[in-house]
Coordinates of C-alpha atoms and ligand atoms in Angstrom, one line a residue:
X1 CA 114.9 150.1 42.2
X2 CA 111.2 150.6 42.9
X3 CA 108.5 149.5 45.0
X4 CA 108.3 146.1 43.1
X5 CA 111.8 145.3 43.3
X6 CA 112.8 142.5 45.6
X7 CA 115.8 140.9 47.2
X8 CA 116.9 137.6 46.7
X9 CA 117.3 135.4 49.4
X10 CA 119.8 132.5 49.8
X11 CA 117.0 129.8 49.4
X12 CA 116.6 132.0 46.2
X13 CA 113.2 133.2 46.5
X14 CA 112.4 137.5 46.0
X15 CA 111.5 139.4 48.9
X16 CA 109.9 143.1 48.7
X17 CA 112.3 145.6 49.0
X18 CA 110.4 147.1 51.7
X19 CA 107.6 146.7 53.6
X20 CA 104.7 147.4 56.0
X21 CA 104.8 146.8 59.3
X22 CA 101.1 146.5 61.1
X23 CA 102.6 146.8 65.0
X24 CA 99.4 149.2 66.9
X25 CA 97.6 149.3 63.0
X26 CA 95.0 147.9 64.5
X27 CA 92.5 150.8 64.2
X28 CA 90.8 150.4 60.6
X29 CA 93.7 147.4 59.6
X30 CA 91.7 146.5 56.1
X31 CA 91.3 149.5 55.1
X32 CA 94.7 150.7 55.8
X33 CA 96.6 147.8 54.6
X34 CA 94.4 147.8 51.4
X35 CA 95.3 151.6 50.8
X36 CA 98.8 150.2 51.3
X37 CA 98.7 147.8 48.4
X38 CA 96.6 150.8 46.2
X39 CA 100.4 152.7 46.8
X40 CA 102.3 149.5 45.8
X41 CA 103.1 148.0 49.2
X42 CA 103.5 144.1 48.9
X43 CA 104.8 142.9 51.6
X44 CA 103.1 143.1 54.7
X45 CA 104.7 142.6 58.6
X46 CA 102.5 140.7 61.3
X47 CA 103.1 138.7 64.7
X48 CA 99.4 137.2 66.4
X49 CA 100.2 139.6 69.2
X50 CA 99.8 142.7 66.8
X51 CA 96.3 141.8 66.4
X52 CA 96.4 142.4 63.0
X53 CA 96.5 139.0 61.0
X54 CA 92.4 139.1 60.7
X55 CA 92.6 142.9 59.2
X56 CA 95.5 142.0 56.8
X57 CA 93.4 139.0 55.5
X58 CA 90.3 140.6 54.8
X59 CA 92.6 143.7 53.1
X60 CA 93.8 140.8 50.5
X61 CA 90.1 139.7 50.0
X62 CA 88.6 143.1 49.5
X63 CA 91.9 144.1 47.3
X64 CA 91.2 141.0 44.7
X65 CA 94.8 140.8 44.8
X66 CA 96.1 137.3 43.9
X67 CA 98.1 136.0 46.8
X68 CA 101.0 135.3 44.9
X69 CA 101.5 139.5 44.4
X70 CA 101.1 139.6 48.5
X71 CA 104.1 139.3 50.8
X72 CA 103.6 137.8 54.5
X73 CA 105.7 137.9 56.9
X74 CA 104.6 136.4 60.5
X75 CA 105.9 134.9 63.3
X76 CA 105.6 132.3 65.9
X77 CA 106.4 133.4 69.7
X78 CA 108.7 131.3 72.3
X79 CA 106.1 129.7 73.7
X80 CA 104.1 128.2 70.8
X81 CA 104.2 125.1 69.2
X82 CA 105.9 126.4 66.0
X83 CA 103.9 124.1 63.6
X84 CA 100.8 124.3 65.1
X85 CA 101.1 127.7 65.9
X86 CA 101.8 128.5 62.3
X87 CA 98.9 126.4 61.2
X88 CA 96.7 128.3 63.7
X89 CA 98.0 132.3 62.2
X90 CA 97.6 131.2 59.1
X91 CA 93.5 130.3 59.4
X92 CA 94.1 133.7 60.9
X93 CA 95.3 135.6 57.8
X94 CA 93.1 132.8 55.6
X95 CA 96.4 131.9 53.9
X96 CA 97.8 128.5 53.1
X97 CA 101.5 129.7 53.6
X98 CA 103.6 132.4 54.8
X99 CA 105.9 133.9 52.5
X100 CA 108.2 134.1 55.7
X101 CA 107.8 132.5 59.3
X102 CA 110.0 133.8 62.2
X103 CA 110.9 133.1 65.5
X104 CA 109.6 136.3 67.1
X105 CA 112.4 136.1 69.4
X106 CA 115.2 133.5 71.1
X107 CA 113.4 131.8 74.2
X108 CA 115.4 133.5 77.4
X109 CA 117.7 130.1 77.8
X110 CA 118.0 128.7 74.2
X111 CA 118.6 129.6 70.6
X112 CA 115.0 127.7 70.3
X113 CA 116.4 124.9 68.4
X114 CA 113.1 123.1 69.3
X115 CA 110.9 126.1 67.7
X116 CA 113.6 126.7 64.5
X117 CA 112.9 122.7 64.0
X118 CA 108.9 123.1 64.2
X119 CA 109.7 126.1 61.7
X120 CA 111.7 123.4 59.1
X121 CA 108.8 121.1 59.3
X122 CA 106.6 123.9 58.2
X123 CA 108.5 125.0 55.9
X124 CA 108.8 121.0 54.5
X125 CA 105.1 120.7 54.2
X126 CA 104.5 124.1 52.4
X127 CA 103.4 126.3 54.9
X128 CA 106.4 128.2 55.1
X129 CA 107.9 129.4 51.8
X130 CA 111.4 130.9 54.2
X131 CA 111.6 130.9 57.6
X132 CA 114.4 133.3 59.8
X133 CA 114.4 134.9 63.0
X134 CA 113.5 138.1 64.9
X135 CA 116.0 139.5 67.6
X136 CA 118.5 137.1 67.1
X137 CA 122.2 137.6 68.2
X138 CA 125.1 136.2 65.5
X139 CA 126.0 133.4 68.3
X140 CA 122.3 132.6 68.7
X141 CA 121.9 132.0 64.5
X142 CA 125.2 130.0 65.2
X143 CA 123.7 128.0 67.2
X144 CA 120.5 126.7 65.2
X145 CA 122.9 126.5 62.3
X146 CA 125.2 123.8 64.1
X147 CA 121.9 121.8 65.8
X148 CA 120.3 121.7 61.8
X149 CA 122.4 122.7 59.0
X150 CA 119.5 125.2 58.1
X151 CA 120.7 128.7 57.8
X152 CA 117.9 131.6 58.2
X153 CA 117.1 133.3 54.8
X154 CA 116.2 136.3 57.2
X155 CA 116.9 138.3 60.5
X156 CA 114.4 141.0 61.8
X157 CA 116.2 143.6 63.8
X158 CA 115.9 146.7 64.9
X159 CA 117.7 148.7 62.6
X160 CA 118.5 152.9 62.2
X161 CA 121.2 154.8 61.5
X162 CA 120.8 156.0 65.3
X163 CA 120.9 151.9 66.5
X164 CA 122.7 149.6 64.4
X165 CA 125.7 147.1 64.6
X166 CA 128.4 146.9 61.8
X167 CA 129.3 143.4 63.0
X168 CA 125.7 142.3 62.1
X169 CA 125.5 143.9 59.0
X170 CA 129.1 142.1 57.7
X171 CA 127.9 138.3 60.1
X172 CA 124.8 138.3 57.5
X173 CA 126.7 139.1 54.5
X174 CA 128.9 136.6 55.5
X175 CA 126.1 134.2 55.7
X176 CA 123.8 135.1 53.3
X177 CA 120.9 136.4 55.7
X178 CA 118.6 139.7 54.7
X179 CA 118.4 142.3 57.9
X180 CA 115.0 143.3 57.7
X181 CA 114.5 146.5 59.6
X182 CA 112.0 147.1 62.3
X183 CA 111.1 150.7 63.7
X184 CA 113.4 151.9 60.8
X185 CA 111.8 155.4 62.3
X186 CA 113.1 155.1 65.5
X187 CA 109.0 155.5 66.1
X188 CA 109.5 158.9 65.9
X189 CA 112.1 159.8 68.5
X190 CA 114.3 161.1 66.1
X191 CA 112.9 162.4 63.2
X192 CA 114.4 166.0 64.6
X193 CA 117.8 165.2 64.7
X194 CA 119.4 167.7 63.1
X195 CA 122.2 165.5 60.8
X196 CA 119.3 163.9 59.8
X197 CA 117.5 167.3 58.8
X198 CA 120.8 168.5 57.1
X199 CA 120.4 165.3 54.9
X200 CA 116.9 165.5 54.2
X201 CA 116.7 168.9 52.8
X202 CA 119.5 168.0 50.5
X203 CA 117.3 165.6 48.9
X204 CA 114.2 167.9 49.4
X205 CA 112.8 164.9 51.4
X206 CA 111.4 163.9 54.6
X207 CA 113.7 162.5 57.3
X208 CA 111.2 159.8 57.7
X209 CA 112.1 159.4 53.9
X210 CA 115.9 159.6 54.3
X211 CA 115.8 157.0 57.0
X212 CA 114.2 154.7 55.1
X213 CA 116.6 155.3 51.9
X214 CA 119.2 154.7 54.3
X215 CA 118.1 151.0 54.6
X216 CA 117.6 150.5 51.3
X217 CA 121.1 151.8 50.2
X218 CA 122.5 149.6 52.8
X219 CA 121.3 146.8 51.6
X220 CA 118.8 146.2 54.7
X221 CA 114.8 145.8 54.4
X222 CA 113.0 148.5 56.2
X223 CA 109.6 147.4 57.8
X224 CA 108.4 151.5 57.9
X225 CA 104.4 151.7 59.5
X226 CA 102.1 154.4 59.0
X227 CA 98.3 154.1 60.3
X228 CA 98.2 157.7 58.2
X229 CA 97.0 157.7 54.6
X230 CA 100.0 160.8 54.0
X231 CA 102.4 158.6 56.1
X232 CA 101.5 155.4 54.1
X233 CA 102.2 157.8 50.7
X234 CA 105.3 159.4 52.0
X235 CA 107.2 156.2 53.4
X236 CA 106.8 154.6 49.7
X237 CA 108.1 157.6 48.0
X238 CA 111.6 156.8 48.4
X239 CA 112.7 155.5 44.9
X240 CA 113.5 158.3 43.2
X241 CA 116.6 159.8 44.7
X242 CA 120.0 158.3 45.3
X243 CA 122.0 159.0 48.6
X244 CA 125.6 159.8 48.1
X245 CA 127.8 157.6 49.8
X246 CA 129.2 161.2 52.0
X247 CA 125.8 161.3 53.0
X248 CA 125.1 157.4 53.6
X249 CA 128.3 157.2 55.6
X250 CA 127.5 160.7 57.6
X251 CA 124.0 158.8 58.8
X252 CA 125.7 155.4 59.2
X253 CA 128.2 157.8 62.1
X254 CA 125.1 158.8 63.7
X255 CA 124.9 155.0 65.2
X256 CA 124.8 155.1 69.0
X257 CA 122.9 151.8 69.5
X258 CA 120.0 153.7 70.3
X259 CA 116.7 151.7 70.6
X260 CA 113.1 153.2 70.7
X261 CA 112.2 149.9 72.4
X262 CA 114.7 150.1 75.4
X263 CA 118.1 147.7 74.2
X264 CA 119.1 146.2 70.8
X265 CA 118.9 142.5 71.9
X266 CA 121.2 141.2 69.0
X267 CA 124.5 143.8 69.6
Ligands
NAP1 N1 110.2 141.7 65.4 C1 110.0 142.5 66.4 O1 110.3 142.2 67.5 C2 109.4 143.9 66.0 C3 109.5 144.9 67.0 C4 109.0 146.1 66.7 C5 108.5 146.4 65.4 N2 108.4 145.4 64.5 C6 107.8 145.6 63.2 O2 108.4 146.7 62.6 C7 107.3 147.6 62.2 C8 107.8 149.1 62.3 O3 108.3 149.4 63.6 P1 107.5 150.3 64.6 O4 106.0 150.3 64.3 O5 108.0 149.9 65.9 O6 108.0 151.8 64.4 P2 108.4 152.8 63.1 O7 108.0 152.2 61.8 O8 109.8 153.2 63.3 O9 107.5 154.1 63.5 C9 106.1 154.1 63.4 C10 105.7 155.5 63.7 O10 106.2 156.4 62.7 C11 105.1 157.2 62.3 N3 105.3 157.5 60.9 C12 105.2 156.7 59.8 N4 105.6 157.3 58.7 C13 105.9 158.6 59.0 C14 106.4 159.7 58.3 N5 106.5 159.7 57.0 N6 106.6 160.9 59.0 C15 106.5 160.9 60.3 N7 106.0 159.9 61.0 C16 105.8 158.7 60.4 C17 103.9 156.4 62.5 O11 102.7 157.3 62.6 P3 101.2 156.9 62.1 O12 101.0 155.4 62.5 O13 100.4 157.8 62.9 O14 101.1 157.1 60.6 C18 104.2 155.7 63.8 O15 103.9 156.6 64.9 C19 106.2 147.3 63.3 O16 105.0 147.9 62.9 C20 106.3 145.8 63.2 O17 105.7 145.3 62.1 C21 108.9 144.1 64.8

């Protein structure tokens, strides 16, 4: 595995391994994303509410990167129109598709059957390559399943060894969906824990670095973001080392459904 290396999803498109996400980058956004391709990153993470959409276009332009080697991941919030919202953060990030369009989150009384239709239609005319969800329970996927036969290629969760929910992990096995992980570093809150430590000084890495290598042994997508130029360069520098299954398993114990954003809406 590398930086390059990507995951296939069911429709049978690649997907990055890993990622960047852009949540509060919005303090020199070109110029960090940009460094963040210089380091390899390719797939980028981005929601109109971040602010960042503008930023991440003009770091492609000023890159020369060809789209196709660019990632993009955004989403559509509960109260859009999900096709012309995605039409309108596209012209945002000067893109004629997304690589992958989410439903930011469920609507508080529906699955959003109505947005995950306005997604399909996107995705029919090409301005979706995959669309999936964000914050999604297993019962609310079930539920756009049965109202359209469409199955999310992706669900964006947030995912640590400190907050995470076997039953999810083994529901999108079962289905075929890729957890992508968001605040894979808890935001900081507990980069001191002391199992982690013990881990990451086996590996003579970071814990930021252990925690992300925990998601990508696991088979989950880790959305790491860093506004800091060493940050960017650490969180990247996770591909060559293995964890040992002891040590994957002695992080995966840690799990106390802990949240750094207050509750983990999908367990
Ligand atoms: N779908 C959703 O509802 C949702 C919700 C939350 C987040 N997300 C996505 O997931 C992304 C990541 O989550 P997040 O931003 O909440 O939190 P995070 O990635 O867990 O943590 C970000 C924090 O970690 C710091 N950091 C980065 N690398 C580090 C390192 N190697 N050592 C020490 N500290 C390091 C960053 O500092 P600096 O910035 O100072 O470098 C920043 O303060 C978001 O940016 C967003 O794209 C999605």
């Amino acid at each position: 595995m590398n930086p390059q290396s990507s995951v296939t999803l069911h429709t049978g498109n690649p997907m990055p391994v890993m990622g960047l996400g852009t949540w509060e980058l919005t303090k020199n956004t070109a110029e960090t994303v940009q460094a963040a391709f210089g380091l390899g990153y390719r797939m980028i993470d981005t929601s109109a509410d971040y602010g960042t959409q503008p930023g991440i276009a003009e770091a492609i332009k000023r890159s020369g990167m060809d789209r196709s080697s660019v990632y993009l991941v955004a989403k559509i919030e509960e109260t859009d129109d999900p096709y012309e919202a995605t039409r309108e953060y596209l012209d945002e990030l000067q893109s004629e598709y997304a690589d992958l369009m989410l439903i930011h989150r469920p609507p508080p009384k529906s699955a959003g059957e109505q947005l995950w239709r306005g997604l399909m239609r996107a995705k029919q005319d090409g301005l979706a390559r995959d669309i999936g969800v964000s914050n999604y329970s297993a019962e609310q996927i079930e539920t756009l399943i049965d109202a359209s036969g469409e199955v999310p290629a992706v669900n964006q969760i947030e995912w640590s060894p400190f907050g995470h929910s076997e039953a999810m992990l083994k529901y999108c096995k079962e289905r075929g969906i890729v957890i992508q992980a968001y605040s894979p570093l808890t935001r900081t809150t507990r980069l001191a824990d002391d199992v982690l430590a013990g881990v990451a000084s086996t590996y003579e890495k970071t814990p930021a670095q252990v925690l992300i290598r925990w998601n990508l042994e696991r088979g989950a997508v880790p959305l790491p973001k860093a506004n800091q130029r060493s940050h960017l360069e650490e969180d990247i520098d996770v591909f060559d080392f293995d964890m040992s299954s002891k040590d994957v398993a002695l992080l995966t114990d840690l799990n106390e459904r802990y949240s750094a954003l207050g509750s983990l809406p999908y367990a």
